C-alpha atoms as a printed R data frame, in Angstrom:
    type eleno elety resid chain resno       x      y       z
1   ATOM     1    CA   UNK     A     1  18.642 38.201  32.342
2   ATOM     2    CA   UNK     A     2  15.332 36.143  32.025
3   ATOM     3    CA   UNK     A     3  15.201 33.477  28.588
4   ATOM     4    CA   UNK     A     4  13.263 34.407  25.526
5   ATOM     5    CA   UNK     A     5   9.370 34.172  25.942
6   ATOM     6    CA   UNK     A     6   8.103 31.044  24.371
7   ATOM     7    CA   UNK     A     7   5.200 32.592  22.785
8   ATOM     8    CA   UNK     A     8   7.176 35.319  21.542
9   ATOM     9    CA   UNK     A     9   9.298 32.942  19.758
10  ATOM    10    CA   UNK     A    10   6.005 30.571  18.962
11  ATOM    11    CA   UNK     A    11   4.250 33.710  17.106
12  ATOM    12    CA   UNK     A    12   7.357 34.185  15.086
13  ATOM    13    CA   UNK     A    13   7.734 30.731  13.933
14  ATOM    14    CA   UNK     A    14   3.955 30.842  12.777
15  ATOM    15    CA   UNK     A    15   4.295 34.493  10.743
16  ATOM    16    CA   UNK     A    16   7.905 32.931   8.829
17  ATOM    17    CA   UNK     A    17   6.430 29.641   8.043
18  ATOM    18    CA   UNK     A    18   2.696 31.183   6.426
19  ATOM    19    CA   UNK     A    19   5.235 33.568   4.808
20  ATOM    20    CA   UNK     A    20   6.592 30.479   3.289
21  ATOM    21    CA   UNK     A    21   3.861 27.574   3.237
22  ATOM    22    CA   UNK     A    22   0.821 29.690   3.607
23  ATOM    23    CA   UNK     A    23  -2.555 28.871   3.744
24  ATOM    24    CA   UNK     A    24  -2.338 26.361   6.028
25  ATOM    25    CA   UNK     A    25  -4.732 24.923   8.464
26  ATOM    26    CA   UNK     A    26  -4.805 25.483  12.334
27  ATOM    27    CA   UNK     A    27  -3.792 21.444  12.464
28  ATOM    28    CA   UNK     A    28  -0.597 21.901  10.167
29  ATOM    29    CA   UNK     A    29   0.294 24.492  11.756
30  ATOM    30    CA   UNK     A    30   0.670 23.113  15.023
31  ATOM    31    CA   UNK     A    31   1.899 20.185  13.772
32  ATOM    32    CA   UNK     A    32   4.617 22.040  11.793
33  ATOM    33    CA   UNK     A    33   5.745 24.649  14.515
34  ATOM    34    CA   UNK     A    34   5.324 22.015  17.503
35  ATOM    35    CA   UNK     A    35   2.737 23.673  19.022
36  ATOM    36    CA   UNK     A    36  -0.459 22.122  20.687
37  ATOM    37    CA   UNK     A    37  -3.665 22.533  18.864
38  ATOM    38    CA   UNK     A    38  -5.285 25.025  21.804
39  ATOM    39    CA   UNK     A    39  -1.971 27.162  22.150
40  ATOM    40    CA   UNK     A    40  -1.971 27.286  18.331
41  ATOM    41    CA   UNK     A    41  -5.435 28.464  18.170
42  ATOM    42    CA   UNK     A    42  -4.753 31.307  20.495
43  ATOM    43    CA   UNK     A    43  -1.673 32.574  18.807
44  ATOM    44    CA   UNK     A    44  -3.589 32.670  15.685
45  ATOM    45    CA   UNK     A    45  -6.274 34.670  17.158
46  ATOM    46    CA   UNK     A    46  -3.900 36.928  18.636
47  ATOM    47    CA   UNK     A    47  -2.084 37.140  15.267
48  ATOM    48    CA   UNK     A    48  -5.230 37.959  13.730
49  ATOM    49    CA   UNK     A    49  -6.264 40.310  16.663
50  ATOM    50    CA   UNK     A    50  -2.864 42.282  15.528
51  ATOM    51    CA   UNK     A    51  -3.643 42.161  11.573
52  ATOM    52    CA   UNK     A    52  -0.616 39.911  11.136
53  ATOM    53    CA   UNK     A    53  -2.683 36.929   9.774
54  ATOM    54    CA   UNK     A    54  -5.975 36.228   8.206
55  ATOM    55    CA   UNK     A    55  -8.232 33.260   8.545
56  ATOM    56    CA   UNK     A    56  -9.889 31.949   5.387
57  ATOM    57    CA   UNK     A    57 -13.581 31.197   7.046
58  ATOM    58    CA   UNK     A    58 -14.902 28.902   3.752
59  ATOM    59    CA   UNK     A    59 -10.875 26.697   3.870
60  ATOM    60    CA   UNK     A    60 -10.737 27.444   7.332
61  ATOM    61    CA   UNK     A    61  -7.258 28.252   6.755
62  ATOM    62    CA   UNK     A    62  -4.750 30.707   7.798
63  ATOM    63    CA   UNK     A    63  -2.245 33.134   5.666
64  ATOM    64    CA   UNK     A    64  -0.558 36.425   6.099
65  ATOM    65    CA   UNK     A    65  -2.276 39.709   5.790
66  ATOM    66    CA   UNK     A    66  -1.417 41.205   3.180
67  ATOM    67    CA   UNK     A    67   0.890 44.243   4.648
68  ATOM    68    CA   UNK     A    68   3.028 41.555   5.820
69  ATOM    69    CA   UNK     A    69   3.044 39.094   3.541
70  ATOM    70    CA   UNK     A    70   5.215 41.551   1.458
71  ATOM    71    CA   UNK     A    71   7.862 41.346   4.650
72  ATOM    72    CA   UNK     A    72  10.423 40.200   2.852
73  ATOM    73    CA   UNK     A    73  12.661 39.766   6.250
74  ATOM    74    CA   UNK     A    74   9.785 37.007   6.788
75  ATOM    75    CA   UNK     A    75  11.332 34.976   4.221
76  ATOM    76    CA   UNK     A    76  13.558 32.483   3.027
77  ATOM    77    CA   UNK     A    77  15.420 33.738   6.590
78  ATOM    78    CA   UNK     A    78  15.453 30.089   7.998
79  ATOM    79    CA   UNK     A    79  16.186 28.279   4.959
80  ATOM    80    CA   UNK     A    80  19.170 30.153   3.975
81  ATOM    81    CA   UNK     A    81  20.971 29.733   7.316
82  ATOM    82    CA   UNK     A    82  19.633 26.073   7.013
83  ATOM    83    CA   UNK     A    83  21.558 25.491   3.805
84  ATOM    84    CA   UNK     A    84  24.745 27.985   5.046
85  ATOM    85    CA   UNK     A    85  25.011 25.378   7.821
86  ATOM    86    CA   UNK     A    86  23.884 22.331   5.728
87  ATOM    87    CA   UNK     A    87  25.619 22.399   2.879
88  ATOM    88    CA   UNK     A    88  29.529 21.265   4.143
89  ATOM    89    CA   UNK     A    89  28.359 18.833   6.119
90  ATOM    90    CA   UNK     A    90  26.129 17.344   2.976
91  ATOM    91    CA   UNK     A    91  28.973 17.397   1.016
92  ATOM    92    CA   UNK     A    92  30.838 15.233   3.783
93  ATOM    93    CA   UNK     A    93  27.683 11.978   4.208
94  ATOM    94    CA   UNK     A    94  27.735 12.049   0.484
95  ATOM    95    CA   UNK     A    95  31.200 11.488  -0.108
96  ATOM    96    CA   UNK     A    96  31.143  9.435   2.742
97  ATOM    97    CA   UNK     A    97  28.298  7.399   1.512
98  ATOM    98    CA   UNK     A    98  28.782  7.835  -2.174
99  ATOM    99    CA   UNK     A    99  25.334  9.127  -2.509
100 ATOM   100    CA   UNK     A   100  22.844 11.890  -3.399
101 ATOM   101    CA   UNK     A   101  22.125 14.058  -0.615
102 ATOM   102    CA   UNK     A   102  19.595 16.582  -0.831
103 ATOM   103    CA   UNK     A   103  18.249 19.447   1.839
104 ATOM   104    CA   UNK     A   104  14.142 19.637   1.264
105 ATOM   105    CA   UNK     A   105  11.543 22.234   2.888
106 ATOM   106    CA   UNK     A   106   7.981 22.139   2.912
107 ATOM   107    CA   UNK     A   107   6.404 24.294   0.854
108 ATOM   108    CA   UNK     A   108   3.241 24.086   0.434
109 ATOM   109    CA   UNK     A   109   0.182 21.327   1.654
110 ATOM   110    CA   UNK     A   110   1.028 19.824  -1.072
111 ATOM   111    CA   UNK     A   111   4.807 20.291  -2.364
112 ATOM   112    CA   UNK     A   112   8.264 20.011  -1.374
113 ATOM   113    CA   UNK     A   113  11.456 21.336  -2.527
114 ATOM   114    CA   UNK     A   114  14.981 20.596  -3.039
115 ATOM   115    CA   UNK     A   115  16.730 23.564  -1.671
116 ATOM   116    CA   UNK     A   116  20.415 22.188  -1.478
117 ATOM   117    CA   UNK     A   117  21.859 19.552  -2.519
118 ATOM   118    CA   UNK     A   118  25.221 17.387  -2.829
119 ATOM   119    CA   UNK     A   119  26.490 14.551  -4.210
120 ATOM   120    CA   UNK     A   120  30.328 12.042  -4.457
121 ATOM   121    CA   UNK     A   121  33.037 12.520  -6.799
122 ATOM   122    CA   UNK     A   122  32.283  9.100  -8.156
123 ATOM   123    CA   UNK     A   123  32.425  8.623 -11.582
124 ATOM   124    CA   UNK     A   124  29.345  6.843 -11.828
125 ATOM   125    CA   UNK     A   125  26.765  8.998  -9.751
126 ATOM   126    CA   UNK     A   126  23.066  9.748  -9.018
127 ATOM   127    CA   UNK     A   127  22.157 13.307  -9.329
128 ATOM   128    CA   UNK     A   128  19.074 14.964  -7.870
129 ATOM   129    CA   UNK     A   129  17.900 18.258 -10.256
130 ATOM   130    CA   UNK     A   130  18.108 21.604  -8.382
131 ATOM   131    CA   UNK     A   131  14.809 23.438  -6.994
132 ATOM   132    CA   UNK     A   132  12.786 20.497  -8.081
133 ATOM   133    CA   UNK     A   133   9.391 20.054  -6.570
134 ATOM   134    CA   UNK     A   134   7.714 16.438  -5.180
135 ATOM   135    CA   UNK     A   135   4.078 15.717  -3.330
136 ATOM   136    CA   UNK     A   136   4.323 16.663  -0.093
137 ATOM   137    CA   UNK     A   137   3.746 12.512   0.340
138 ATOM   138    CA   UNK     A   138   5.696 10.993  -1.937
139 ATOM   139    CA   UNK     A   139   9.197  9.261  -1.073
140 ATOM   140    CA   UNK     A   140  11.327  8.879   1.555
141 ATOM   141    CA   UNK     A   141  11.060 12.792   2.459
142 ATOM   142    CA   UNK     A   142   7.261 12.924   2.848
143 ATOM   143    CA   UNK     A   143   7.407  9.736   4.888
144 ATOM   144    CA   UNK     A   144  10.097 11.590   7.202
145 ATOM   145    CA   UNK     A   145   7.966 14.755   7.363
146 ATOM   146    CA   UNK     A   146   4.695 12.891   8.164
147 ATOM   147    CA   UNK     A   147   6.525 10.662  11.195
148 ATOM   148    CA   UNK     A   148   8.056 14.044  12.550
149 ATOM   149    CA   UNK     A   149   4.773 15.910  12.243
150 ATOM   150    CA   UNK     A   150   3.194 13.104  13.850
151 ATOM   151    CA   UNK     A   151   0.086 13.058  11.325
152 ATOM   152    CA   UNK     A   152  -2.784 10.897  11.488
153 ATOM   153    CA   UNK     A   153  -4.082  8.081   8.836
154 ATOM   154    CA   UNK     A   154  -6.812 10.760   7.355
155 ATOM   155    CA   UNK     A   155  -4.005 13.341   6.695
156 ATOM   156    CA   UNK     A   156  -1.524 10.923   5.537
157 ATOM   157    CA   UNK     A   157  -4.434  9.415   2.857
158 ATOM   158    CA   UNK     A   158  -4.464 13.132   1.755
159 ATOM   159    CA   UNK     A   159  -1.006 13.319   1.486
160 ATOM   160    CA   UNK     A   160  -0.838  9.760  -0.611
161 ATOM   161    CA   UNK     A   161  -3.390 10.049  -3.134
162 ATOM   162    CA   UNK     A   162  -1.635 12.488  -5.625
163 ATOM   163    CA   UNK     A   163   1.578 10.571  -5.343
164 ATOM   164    CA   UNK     A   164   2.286  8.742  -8.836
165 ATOM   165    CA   UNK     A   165   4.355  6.240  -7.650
166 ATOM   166    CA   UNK     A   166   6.648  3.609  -9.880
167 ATOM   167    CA   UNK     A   167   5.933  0.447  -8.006
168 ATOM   168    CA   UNK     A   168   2.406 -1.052  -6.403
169 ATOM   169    CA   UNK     A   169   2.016  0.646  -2.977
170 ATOM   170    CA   UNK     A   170  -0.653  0.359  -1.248
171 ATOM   171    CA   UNK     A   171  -1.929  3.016   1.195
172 ATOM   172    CA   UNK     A   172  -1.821  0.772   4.485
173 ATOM   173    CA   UNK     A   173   1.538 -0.203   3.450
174 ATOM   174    CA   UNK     A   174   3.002  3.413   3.022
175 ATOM   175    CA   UNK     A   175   0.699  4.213   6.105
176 ATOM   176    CA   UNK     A   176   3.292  1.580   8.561
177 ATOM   177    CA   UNK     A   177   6.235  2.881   6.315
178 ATOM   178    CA   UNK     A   178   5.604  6.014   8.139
179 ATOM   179    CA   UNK     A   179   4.954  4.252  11.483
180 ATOM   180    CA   UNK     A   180   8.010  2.623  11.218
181 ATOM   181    CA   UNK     A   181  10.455  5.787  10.427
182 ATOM   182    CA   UNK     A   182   8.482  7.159  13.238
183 ATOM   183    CA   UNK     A   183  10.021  4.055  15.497
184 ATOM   184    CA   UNK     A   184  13.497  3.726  14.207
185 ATOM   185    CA   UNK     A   185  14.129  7.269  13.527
186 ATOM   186    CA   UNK     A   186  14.398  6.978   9.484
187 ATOM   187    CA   UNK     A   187  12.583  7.109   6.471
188 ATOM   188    CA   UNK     A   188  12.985  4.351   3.600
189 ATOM   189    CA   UNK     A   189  12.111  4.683   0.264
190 ATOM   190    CA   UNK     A   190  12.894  1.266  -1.713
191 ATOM   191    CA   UNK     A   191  12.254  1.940  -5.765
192 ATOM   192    CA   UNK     A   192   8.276  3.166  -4.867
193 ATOM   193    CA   UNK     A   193   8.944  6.688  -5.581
194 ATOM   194    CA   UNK     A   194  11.852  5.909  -8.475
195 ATOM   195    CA   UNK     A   195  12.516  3.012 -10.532
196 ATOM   196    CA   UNK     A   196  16.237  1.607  -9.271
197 ATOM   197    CA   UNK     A   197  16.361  4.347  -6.355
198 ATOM   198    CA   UNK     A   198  16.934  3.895  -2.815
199 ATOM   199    CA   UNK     A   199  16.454  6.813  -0.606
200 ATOM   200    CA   UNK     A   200  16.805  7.148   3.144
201 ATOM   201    CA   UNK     A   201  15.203 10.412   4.676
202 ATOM   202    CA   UNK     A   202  15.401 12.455   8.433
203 ATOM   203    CA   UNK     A   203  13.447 14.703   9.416
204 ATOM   204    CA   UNK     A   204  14.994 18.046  10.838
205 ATOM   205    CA   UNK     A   205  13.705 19.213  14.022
206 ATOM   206    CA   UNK     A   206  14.469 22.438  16.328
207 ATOM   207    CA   UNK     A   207  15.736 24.752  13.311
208 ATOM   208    CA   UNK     A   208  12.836 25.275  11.590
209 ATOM   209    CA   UNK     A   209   9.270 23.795  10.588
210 ATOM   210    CA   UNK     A   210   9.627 21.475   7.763
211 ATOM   211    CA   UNK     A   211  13.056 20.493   6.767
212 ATOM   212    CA   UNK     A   212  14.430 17.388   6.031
213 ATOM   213    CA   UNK     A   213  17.691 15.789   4.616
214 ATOM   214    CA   UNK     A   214  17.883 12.654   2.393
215 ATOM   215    CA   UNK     A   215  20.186 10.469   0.727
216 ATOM   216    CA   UNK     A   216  19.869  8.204  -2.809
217 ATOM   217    CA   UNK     A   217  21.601  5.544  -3.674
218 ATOM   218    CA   UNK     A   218  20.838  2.594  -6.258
219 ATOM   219    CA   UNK     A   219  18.518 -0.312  -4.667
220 ATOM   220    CA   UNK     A   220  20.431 -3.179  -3.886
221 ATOM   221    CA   UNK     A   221  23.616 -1.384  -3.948
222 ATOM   222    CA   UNK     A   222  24.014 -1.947  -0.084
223 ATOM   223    CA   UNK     A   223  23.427 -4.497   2.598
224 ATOM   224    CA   UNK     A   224  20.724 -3.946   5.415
225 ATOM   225    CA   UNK     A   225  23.694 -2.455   7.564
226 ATOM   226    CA   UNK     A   226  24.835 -0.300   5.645
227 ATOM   227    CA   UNK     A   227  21.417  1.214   5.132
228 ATOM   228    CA   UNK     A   228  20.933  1.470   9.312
229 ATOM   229    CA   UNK     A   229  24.078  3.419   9.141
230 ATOM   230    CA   UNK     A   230  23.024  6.170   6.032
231 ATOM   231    CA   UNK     A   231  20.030  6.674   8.617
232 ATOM   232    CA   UNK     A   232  21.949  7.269  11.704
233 ATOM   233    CA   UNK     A   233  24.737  9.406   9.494
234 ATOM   234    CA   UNK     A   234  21.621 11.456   7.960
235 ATOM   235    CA   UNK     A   235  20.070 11.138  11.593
236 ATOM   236    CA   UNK     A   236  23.452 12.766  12.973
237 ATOM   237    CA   UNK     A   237  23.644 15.477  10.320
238 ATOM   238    CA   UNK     A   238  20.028 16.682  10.926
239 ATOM   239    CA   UNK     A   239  21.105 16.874  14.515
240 ATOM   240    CA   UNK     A   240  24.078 19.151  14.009
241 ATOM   241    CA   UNK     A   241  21.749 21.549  12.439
């Protein structure tokens, strides 16, 4: 028996993340999917060849037709079996780390949400508020998401100017944030995005376009160490999935 056909597979990612994130340029796309700009093009065309996807001409972006953006099999598919998977060993790093752990997905250009999440037995605990939405640049999270997706310094200026952050951050600061989490294989959020909060963010790569797990804990609760190692535990857990 041969392997699956990579464009097969490509084409599939692309119709169950517009049925998710849609409209969404030819750029995110690619960058969310892992695709190169010219491969993505063509799948889109073919897409659109099939009546599976529509371009916006004025946007220049892409969605589902409409026939199959009522495909309900299109949907939520990924990040169920994400959070199936996720959720027990969540529930392990946070007890482990006494912290908030939450499972986010990109849902939009512009949001995020909290699709799972898990948290200690402490009796003194941060708690993260279920199906809550953030910028898609704000925090640790969009900081992970913008080093996985690779994006550039115009895209992550997009990204940065609706964020209302809590502390002075200036956009060529958060722009080598993201450079950095890009190098060391973490995101770091230190109080910018909330008062008193530390959070520590992965991206997830090779399940699905998107995803990515974080951790809170209170800002100057722990020493530089033990910060390096809530990034490689979160860095291990996105792995496993």
């Amino acid at each position: 028996m041969t392997g699956p056909v990579r464009s097969v597979s490509q084409a599939m990612a692309i119709l169950r993340l517009l049925a998710e994130t849609s409209p969404l340029s030819l750029s995110d796309i690619g960058r969310m999917v892992g695709v190169s700009p010219s491969s993505c093009l063509n799948l889109l065309k073919t897409l659109a060849g099939e009546g599976a996807v529509e371009r916006d001409a004025r946007t220049k972006t892409y969605r589902l037709a409409p026939a199959w953006a009522m495909l309900g099999v299109l949907r939520d598919g990924d990040a169920q079996r994400l959070v199936e998977r996720a959720r027990p060993l969540m529930a392990e790093l946070a007890q482990s780390f006494d912290a908030a752990v939450g499972l986010w997905k990109m849902v939009s250009r512009e949001r995020t949400r909290l699709i799972a999440r898990a948290e200690s037995d402490a009796g003194m605990r941060l708690h993260l508020a279920d199906d809550q939405r953030q910028p898609l640049g704000g925090g640790a999270v969009g900081r992970a998401l913008a080093a996985m997706q690779g994006v550039d310094d115009i895209e992550l200026a997009r990204r940065f100017a609706p964020v209302r952050w809590q502390a002075d951050l200036p956009l060529e600061t958060y722009i080598a944030q993201v450079r950095e989490a890009a190098r060391r294989g973490f995101a770091l959020d230190e109080g910018f995005a909330h008062r008193g909060v530390c959070t520590v963010a992965v991206g997830i790569t090779g399940a699905a376009p998107g995803f990515c797990i974080s951790a809170s804990i209170l800002v100057g609760s722990r020493s530089g160490e033990d910060i390096a190692a809530l990034g490689a535990g979160l860095g291990a857990l996105a792995a496993a999935l």
